[in-house]
Coordinates of C-alpha atoms and ligand atoms in Angstrom, one line a residue:
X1 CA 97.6 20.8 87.1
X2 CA 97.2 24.9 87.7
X3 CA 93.8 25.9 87.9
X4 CA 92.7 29.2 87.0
X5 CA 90.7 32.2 88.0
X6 CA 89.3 34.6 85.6
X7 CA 88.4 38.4 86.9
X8 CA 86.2 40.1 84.9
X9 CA 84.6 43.9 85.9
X10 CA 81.6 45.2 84.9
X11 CA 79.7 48.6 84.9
X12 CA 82.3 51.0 85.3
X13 CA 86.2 51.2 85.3
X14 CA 87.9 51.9 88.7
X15 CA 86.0 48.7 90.7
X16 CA 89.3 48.0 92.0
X17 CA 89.3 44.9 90.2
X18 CA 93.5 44.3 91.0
X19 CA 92.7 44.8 94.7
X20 CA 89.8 42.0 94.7
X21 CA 92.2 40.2 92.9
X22 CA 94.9 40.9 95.3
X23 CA 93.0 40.1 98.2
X24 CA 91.6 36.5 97.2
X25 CA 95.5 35.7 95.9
X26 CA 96.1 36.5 99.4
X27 CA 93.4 34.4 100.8
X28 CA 94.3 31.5 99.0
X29 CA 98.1 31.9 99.7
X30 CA 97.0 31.7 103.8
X31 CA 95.1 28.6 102.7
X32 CA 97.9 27.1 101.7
X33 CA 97.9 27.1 98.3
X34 CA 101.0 28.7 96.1
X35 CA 99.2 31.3 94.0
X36 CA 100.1 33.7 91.0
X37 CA 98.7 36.8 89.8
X38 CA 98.5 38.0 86.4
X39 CA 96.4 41.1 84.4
X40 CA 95.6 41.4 80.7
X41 CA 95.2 45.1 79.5
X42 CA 93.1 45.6 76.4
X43 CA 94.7 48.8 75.0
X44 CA 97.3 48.5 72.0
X45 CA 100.4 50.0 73.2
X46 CA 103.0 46.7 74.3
X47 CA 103.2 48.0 77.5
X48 CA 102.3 50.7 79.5
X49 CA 106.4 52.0 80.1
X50 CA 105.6 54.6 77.3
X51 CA 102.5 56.1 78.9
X52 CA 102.2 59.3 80.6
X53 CA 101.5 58.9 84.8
X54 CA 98.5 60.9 83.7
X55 CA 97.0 58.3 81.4
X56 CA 97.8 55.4 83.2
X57 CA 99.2 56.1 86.1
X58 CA 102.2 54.6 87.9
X59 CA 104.3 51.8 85.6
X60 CA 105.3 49.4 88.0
X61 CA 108.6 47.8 87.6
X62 CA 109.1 43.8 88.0
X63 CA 112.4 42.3 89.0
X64 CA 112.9 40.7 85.6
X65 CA 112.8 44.5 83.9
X66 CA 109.5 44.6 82.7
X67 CA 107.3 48.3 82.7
X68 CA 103.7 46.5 83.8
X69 CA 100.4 47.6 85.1
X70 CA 100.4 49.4 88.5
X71 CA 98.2 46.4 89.6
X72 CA 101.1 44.3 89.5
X73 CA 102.3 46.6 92.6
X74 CA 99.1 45.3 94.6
X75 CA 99.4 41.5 93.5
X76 CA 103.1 42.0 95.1
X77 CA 102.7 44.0 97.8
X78 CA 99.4 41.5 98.9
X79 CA 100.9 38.3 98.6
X80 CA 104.5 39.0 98.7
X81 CA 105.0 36.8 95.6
X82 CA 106.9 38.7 93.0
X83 CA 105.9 39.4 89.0
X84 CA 107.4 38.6 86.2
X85 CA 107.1 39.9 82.6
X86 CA 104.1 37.5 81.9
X87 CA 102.3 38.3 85.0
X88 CA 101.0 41.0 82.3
X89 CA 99.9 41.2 78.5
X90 CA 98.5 43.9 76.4
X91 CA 96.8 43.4 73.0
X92 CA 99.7 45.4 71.7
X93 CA 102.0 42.3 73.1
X94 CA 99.5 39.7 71.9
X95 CA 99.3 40.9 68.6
X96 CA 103.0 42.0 68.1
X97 CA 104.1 38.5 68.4
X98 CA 101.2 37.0 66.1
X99 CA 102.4 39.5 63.8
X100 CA 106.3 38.5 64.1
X101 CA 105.5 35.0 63.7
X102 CA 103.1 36.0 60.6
X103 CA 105.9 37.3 58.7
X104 CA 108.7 34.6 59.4
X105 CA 106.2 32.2 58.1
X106 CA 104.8 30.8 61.3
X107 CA 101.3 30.5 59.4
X108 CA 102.1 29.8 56.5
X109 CA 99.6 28.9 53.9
X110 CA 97.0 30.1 56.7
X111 CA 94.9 33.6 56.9
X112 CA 95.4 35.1 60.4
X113 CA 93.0 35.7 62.1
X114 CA 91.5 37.0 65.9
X115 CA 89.8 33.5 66.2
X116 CA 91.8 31.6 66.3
X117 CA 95.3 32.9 66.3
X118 CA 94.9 36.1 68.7
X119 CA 92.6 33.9 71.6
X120 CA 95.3 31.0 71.1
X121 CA 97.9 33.7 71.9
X122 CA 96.2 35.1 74.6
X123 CA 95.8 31.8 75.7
X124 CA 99.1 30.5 76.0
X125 CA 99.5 33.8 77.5
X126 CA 97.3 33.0 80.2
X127 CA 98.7 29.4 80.2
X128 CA 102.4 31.1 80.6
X129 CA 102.1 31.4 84.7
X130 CA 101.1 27.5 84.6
X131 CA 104.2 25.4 86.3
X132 CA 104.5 22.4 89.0
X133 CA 105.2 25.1 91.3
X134 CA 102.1 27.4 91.1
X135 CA 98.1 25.5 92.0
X136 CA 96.1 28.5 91.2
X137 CA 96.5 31.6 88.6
X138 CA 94.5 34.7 88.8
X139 CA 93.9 36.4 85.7
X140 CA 92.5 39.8 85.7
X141 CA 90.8 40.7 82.6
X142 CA 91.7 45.1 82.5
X143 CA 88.9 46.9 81.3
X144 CA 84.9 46.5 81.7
X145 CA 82.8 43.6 79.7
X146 CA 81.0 45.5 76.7
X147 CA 84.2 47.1 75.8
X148 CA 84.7 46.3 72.1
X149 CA 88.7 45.7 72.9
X150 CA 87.9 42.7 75.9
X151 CA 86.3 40.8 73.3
X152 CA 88.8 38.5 72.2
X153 CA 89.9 38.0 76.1
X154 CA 86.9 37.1 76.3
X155 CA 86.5 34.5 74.2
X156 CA 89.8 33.5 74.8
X157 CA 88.9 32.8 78.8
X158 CA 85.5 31.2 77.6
X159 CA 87.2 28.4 75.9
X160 CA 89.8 28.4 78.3
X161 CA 87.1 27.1 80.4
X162 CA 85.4 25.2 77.9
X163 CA 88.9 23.0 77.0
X164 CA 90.0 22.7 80.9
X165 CA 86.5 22.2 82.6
X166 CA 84.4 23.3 85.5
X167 CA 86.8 22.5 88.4
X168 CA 89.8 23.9 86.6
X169 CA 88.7 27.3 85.8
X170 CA 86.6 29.4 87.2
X171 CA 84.5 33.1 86.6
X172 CA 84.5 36.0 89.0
X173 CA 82.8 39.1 88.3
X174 CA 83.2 42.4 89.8
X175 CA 80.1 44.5 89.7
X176 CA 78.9 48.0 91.0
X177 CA 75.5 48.2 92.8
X178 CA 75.1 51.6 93.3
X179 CA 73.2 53.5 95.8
X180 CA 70.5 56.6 94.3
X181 CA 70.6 58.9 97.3
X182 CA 67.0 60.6 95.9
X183 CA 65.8 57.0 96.0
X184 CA 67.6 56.0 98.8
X185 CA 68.2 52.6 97.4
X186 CA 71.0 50.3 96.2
X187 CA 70.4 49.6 92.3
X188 CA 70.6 45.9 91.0
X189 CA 70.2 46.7 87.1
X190 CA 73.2 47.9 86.1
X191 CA 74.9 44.5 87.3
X192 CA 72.0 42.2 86.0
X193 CA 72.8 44.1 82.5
X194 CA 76.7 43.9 82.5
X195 CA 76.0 39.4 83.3
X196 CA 73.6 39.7 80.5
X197 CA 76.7 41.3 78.8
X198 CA 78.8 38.7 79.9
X199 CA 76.8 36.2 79.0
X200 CA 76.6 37.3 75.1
X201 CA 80.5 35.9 75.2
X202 CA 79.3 32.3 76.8
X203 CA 80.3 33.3 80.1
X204 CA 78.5 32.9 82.8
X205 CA 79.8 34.0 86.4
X206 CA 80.3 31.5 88.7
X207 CA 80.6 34.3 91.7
X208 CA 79.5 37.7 91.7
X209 CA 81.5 40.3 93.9
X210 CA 79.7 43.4 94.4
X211 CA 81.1 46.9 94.6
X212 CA 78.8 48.7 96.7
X213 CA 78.8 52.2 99.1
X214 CA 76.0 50.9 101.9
X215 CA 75.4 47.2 102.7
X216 CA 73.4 44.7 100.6
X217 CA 70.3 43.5 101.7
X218 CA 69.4 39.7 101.7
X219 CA 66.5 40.8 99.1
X220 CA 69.2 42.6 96.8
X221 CA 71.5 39.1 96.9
X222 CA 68.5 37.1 95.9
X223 CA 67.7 39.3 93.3
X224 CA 70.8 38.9 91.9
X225 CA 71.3 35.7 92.7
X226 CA 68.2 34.9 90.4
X227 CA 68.9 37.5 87.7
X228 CA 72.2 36.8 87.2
X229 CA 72.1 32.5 87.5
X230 CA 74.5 32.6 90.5
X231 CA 74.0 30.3 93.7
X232 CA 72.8 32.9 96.7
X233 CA 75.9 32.3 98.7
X234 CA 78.3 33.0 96.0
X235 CA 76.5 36.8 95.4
X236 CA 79.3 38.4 97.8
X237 CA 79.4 41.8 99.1
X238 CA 82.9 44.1 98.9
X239 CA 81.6 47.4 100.7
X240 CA 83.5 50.4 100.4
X241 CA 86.2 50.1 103.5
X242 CA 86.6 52.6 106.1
X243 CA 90.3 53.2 106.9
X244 CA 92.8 50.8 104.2
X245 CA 92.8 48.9 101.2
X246 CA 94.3 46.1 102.8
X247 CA 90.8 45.7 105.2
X248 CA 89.5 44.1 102.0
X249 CA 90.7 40.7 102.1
X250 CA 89.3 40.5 105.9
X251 CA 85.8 41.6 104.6
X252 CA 85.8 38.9 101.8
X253 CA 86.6 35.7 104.3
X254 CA 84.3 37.4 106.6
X255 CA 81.4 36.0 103.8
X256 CA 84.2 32.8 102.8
X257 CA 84.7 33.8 99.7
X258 CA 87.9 31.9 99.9
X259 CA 86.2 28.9 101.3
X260 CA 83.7 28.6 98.2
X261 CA 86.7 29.5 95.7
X262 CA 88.2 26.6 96.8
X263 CA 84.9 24.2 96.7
X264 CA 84.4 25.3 93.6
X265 CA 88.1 23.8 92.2
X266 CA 87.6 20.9 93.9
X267 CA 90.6 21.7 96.4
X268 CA 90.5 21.3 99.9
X269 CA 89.8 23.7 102.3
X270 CA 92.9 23.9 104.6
X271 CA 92.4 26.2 107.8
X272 CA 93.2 30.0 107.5
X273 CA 95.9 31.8 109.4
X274 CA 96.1 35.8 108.5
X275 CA 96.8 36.8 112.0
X276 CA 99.6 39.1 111.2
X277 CA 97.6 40.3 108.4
X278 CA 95.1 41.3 110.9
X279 CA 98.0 42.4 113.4
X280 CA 99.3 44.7 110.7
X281 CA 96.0 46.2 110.5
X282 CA 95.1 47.3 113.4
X283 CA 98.7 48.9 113.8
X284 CA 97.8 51.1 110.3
X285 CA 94.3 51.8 111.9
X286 CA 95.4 53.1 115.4
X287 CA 98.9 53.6 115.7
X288 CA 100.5 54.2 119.2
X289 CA 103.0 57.0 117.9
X290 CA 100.6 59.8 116.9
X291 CA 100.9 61.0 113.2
X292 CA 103.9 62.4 110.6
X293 CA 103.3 64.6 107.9
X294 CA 105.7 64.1 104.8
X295 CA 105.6 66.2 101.3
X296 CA 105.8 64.1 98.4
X297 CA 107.1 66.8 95.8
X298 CA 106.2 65.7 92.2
X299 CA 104.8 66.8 89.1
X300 CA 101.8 63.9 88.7
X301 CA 100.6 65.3 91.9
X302 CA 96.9 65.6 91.1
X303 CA 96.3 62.2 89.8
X304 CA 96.5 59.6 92.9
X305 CA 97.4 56.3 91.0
X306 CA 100.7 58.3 89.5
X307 CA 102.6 57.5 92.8
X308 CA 101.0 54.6 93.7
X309 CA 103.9 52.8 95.1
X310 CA 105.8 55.4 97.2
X311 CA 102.0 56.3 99.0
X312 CA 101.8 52.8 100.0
X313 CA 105.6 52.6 100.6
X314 CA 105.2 55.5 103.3
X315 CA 102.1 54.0 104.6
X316 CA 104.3 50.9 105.2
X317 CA 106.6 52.9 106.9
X318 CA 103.9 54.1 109.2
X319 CA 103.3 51.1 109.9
X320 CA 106.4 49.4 111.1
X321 CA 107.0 52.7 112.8
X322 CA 103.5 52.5 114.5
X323 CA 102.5 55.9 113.2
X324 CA 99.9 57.4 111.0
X325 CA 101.6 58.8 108.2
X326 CA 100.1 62.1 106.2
X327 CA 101.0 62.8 103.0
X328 CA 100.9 66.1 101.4
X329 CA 101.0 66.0 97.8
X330 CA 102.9 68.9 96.6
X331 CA 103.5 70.6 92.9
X332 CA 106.5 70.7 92.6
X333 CA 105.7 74.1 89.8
X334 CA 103.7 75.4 92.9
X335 CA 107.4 75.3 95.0
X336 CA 108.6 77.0 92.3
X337 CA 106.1 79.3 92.2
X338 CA 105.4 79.9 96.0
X339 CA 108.5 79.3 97.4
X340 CA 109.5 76.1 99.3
X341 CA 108.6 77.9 102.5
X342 CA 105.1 78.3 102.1
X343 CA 104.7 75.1 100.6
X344 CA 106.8 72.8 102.7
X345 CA 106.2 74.7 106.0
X346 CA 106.0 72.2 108.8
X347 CA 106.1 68.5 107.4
X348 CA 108.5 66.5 109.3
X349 CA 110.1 65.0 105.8
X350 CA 110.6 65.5 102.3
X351 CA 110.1 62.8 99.7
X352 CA 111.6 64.0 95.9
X353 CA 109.9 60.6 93.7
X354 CA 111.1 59.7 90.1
X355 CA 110.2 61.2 86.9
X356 CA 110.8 62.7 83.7
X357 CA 111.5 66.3 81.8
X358 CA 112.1 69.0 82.7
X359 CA 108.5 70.8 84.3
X360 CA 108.6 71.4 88.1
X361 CA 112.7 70.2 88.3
X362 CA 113.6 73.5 89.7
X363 CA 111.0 73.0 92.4
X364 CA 112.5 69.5 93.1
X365 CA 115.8 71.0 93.4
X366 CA 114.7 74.0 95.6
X367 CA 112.8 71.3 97.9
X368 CA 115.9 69.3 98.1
X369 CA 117.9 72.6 99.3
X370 CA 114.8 73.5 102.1
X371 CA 115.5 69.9 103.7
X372 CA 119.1 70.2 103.1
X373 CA 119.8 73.3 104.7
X374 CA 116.9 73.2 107.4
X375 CA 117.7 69.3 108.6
X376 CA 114.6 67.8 107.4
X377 CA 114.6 64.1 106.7
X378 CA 114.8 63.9 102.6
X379 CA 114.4 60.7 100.8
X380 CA 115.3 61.0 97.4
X381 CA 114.0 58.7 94.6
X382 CA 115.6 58.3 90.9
X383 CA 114.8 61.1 89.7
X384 CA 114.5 62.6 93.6
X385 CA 118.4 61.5 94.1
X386 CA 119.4 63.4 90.6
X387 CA 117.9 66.1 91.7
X388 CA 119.7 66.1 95.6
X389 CA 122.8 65.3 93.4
X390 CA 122.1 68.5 91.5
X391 CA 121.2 71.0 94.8
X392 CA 124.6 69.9 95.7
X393 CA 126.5 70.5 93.5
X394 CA 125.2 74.0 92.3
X395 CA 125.1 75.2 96.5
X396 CA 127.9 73.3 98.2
X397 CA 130.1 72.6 95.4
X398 CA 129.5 75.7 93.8
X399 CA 128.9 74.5 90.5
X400 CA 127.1 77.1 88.9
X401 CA 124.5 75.9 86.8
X402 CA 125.2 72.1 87.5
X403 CA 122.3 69.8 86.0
X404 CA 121.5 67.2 84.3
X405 CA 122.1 66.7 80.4
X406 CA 118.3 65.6 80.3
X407 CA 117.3 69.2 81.0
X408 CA 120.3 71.1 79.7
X409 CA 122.3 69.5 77.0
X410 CA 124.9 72.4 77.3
X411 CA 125.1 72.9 81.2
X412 CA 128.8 73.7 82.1
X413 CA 128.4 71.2 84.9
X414 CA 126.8 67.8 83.8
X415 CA 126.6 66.0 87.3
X416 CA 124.1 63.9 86.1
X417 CA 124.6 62.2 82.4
X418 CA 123.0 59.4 80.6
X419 CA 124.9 56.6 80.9
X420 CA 127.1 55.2 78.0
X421 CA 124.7 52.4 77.4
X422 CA 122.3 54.7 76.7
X423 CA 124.1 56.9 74.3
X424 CA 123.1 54.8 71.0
X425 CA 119.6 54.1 71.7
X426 CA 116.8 55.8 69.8
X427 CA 113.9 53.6 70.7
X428 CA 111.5 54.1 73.5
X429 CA 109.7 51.5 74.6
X430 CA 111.3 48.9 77.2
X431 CA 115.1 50.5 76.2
X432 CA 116.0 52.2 79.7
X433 CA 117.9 50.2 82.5
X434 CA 115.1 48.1 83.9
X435 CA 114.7 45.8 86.6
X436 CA 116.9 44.6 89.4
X437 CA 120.3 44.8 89.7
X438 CA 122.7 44.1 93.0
X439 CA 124.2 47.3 94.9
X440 CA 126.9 46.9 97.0
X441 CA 126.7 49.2 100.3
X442 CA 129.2 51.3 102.1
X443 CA 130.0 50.1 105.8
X444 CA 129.0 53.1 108.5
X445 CA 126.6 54.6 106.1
X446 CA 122.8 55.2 106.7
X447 CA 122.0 53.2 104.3
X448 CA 124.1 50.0 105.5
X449 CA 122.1 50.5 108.4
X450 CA 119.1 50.5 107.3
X451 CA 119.6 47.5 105.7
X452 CA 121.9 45.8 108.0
X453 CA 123.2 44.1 104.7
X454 CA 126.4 44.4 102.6
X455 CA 124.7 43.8 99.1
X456 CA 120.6 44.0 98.3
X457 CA 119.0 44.0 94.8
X458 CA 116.8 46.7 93.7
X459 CA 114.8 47.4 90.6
X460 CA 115.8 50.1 87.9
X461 CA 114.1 52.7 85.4
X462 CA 116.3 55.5 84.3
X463 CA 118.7 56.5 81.9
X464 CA 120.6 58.4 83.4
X465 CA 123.2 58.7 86.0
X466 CA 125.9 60.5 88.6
X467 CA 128.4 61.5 86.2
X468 CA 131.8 59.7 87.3
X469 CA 134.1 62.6 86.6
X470 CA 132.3 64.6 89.4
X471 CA 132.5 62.2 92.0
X472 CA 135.6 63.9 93.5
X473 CA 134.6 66.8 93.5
X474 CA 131.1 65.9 95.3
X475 CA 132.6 63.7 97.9
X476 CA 135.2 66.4 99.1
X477 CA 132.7 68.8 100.2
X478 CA 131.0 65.8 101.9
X479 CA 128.4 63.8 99.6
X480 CA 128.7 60.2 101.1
X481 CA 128.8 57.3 97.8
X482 CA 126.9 54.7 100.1
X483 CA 125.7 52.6 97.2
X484 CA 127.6 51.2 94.1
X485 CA 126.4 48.8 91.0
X486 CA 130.1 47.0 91.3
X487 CA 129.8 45.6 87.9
X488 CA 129.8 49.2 85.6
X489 CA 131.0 51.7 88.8
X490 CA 127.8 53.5 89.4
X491 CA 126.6 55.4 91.8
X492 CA 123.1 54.1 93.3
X493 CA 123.1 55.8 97.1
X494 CA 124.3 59.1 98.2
X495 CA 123.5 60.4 101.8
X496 CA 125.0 63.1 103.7
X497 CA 126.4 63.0 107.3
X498 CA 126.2 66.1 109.1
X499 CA 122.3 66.0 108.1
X500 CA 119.3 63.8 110.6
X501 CA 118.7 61.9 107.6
X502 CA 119.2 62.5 103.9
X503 CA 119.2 59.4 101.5
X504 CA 118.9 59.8 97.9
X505 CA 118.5 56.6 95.5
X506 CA 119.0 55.7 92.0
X507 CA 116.5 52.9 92.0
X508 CA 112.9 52.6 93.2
X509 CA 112.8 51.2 96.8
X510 CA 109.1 51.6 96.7
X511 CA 108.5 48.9 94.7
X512 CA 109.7 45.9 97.1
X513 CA 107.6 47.4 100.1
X514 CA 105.2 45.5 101.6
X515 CA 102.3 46.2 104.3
X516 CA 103.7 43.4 106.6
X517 CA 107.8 44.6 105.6
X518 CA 108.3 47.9 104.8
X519 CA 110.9 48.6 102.7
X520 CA 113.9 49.6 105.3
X521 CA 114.2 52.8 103.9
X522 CA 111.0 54.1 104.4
X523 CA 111.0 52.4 107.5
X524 CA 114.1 54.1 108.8
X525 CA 112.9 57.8 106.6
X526 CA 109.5 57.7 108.4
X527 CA 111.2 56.9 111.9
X528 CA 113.5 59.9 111.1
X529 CA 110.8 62.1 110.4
X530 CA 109.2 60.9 114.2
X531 CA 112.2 62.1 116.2
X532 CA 112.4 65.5 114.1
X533 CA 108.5 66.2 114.7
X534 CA 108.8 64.8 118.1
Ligands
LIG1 N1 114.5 60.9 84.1 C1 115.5 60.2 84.9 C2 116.3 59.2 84.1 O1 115.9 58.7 83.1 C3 115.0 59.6 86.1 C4 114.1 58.5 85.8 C5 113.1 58.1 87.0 O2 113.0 58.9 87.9 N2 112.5 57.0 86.9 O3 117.4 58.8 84.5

C-alpha cells in the first residue's frame, strides 16, 4: 500500500515549501524507498500554462505535455524521478471535471456539492500517484493554511487520514519563526497561531519544520513542541542556507528528519547513502576552475522564479564543469535601449531563453548578432533559437526584415511560422506542442557531441517553428540543421560552424537538468564559455 505525506505551509507564502518537499523525497529515495512527488494549487485557473511568468513564474513542462507548477522542476531535478500530469492539480482542474461529470449525469438525482464531491475529487486526485510501484507520495498543499481557497484540500487530506490511518498518512507543516532584529529574538506566535489554524480543519501536525534566519534554541523547540502538540524531536529546524538550495536536504538528516518520517509510517529505516549528493556539493560550493559570467537575455528578468529552470540549468553546468557560474540577468528592452555593447560587455556567454510577444525581441535578436559576430558562446532556447534563426537570416542571409509571423504577420521573410498544426486552433490553454518528443541528431555536429547520442527526447512548448521553405536558403550561407523531429520534418537544432559555440534549440533542455547530470548542453555551453574567458 502507498503511504502518504501531506505538506502544508503556514504564515507566509514563499517558505519554500516545494524545496522541503523536494529534499525529504530525496531523503527517502536514498533510503531506499521509491518516492513520488505531487503539488495541489488552490487558484482557479486549470493550469498555470496560461499565466504570465510575472504572476506565477516559470510553467514547468512534464514529459507527458503537461504546463505544471515550477515546483515540479524541483521535485525532478531533486530526486531525478520525472512528473506526470497528475503530479499536479488546481481547483480549476478539480472542479472542471466535477462539473463535466455534473452535466453528463454522473450525479444524477444528487446536489453537488464541495463536501463531498470536490474533497472526493481531490482525493482520488491525491490517490492518482498511488501504484505497486511507488511506497510513499508527497503531496504539497500550494498556498498558506487560513487561505479561504485550501479549505477543501484541507478537508480533503484530513479524511484522507482519517480513512487510511496513522501509519499511512502523515502531516508536515512548514512554518516561519521569524527573528525581530529590535528584539533580537526569534518569534514563536506566528507558528503557534497558523497550528491553531490548522487545527480548526482537524489537522494536527505530526512534524513541524521551521523556516527560520538564526538558529532555534532548545527553549524555542520546547515551546513549540508544547504549543503546537508535537513530540520535541519532531519540532525540526530548516535555517536559511548559506551557498545552495540543494544544502537543504543535508541540513534536514543532519536533525533525521528522514529517520523519524519513516518511524512514523511504520517502514524501516534502511541506511542512508547521499555521498554524491554531498560530492556534488561541495564542487557547487568551491569549484576548482574559478568563475564564468553568462547573460541570460529575457524579458521576465526582474522576477527570479520566471527562469527558474535555465538558472539552475547553468548552475548545473557549473557544476559538471567545476566552475562557479554568474549569471547576469539582462532586459532584453535595456539591449535595445543601451546597446548590446554596454550591456553584454564582458560575459563569457550569451543565453537567449524562451518566451512570448513581441516586447524586448529586437534586443534578443541584437544579443544574438553581439555573440554571433564577436564569437561568444550563445545558447539559444525556443524562443532564443527563433530569435538566432531570425539575426540570420536578416544579416547573413540578407533577408531584410526576416521575422517571425508571431510578431509581424506581414514580414516579407517569415523564417519562423506557426506550424500547420497550429493554424486551426483558437483555444489557449494546454493547445501548443507540449511535452517530449524524439529528435534525431546530425553526425559531426556540436550538438551530436554533446550528446554523444544519435536520437534524445526533449520536451516542447511553442507554436511555432523554422519555416521549411527557408531552409535552403539558411543552410547555404552556413546555418547547420543539427536536430530534426523525423516524424513532421522539423527543425529542432541549428548551430553554426565557423563560431566557438553557437547552439540554438527548439525545445527546453533546461527542464531535464539535474544538480548531479547537467543537461549536456549546458554542460558543454558553460565549458565553452571557460575556454573563451580563459
Ligand atoms: N513564442 C514562441 C512559440 O510559441 C516560443 C515559445 C517559447 O519560447 N516557449 O513558438
Amino acid at each position: 500500500m502507498t503511504k502518504h505525506i501531506f505538506v502544508t505551509g503556514g504564515v507566509v507564502s514563499s517558505l519554500g515549501k516545494g524545496l522541503t518537499a523536494a529534499s525529504v523525497a530525496l531523503l527517502l529515495t536514498r533510503r531506499g524507498y521509491r518516492v513520488a512527488l505531487q503539488k495541489m494549487d488552490p487558484y482557479l485557473n486549470v493550469d498555470p500554462g496560461t499565466m504570465s511568468p510575472y504572476q506565477h513564474g516559470e510553467v514547468y513542462v512534464t514529459s507527458d505535455g503537461a504546463e505544471t507548477d515550477l515546483d515540479l522542476g524541483h521535485y525532478e531535478r531533486f530526486t531525478g524521478t520525472p512528473c506526470t500530469r497528475n503530479s499536479n492539480y488546481t481547483t480549476g482542474r478539480i472542479y472542471s471535471s466535477v462539473i463535466s461529470r455534473e452535466r453528463e449525469g454522473g450525479y444524477l438525482g444528487k446536489t453537488v456539492q464541495v463536501i463531498p464531491h470536490i474533497t472526493d475529487e481531490i482525493k482520488a486526485a491525491i490517490r492518482s500517484l498511488d501504484s505497486d510501484k511507488i511506497d510513499i507520495v508527497i503531496t504539497e498543499i500550494g498556498g498558506t493554511v487560513g487561505d479561504i481557497e485550501s479549505l477543501p484540500f484541507l478537508e480533503a487530506i484530513r479524511q484522507y487520514r482519517q480513512e487510511a490511518g496513522r501509519d499511512n498518512a502523515l502531516f508536515i507543516h512548514i512554518t516561519l519563526v521569524p527573528y525581530l532584529k529590535a528584539a533580537r529574538e526569534l518569534k514563536t506566535k506566528p507558528s503557534q497561531q497558523s497550528v491553531g489554524i490548522l487545527r480548526t480543519s482537524g489537522i494536527i501536525p505530526d512534524m513541524l519544520i521551521c523556516r527560520c534566519e538564526k538558529h532555534m534554541s532548545d527553549e524555542h523547540k520546547d515551546k513549540l513542541a508544547l504549543f503546537c502538540n508535537v513530540d520535541r524531536n519532531l519540532v525540526i529546524e530548516e535555517k536559511d542556507v548559506t551557498h545552495s538550495i540543494y544544502e537543504v536536504p543535508v541540513e534536514l538528516t543532519r536533525q533525521d528528519l528522514d529517520v523519524y518520517v519513516l518511524e512514523m509510517l511504520k517502514l524501516h529505516v534502511h541506511s542512508l547513502n547521499i555521498d554524491d549528493w554531498k560530492e556534488m556539493l561541495k564542487r557547487l560550493i568551491k569549484p576548482g576552475n574559478g568563475t564564468v559570467e553568462i547573460a541570460v537575455v529575457g524579458k521576465y528578468i526582474s522576477l527570479r522564479d520566471s527562469y527558474k529552470s535555465i538558472y539552475e540549468a547553468l548552475t548545473h553546468g557549473g557544476i559538471a564543469n567545476n566552475v562557479e557560474v554568474k549569471i547576469r540577468m539582462v532586459e532584453s528592452e535595456d539591449v535595445e535601449k543601451q546597446g548590446a555593447e554596454s550591456v553584454l560587455d564582458g560575459v563569457s556567454g550569451i543565453l537567449v531563453p524562451g518566451g512570448f510577444g513581441d516586447r524586448g525581441i529586437e534586443g534578443k535578436i541584437a544579443s544574438v548578432c553581439y555573440a554571433r559576430s564577436r564569437k561568444i558562446p550563445f545558447f539559444g532556447i525556443c524562443l532564443g533559437m527563433q530569435c538566432a534563426v531570425i539575426e540570420f537570416a536578416r544579416n547573413v542571409c540578407e533577408l531584410k526584415g526576416a521575422n517571425s509571423t508571431e510578431f509581424d504577420e506581414t514580414t516579407p521573410h517569415p523564417v519562423i511560422d506557426i506550424m500547420k498544426a497550429q493554424r486551426k486552433i483558437t483555444a489557449k490553454g494546454g493547445t501548443m506542442r507540449l511535452g517530449a518528443y524524439p529528435c534525431r541528431l546530425v553526425k559531426t555536429t556540436k550538438a551530436h557531441a554533446a550528446y554523444s547520442n544519435d536520437e534524445v527526447s526533449e520536451r516542447h512548448r511553442h507554436r511555432f517553428e523554422l519555416n521549411n521553405d527557408y531552409r535552403d536558403r539558411l543552410t547555404a550561407k552556413g546555418l547547420v540543421i543539427s536536430g530534426l523531429y523525423k516524424d513532421e520534418d522539423l527543425v529542432e537544432i541549428v548551430e553554426l560552424q565557423e563560431h566557438p559555440w553557437f547552439v540554438a534549440c527548439q525545445f527546453h533542455p533546461e527542464f531535464q537538468s539535474t544538480p548531479l547530470q547537467a543537461h549536456p548542453l549546458f554542460r558543454e555551453f558553460i565549458s565553452a564559455a571557460m575556454k573563451g574567458s580563459a
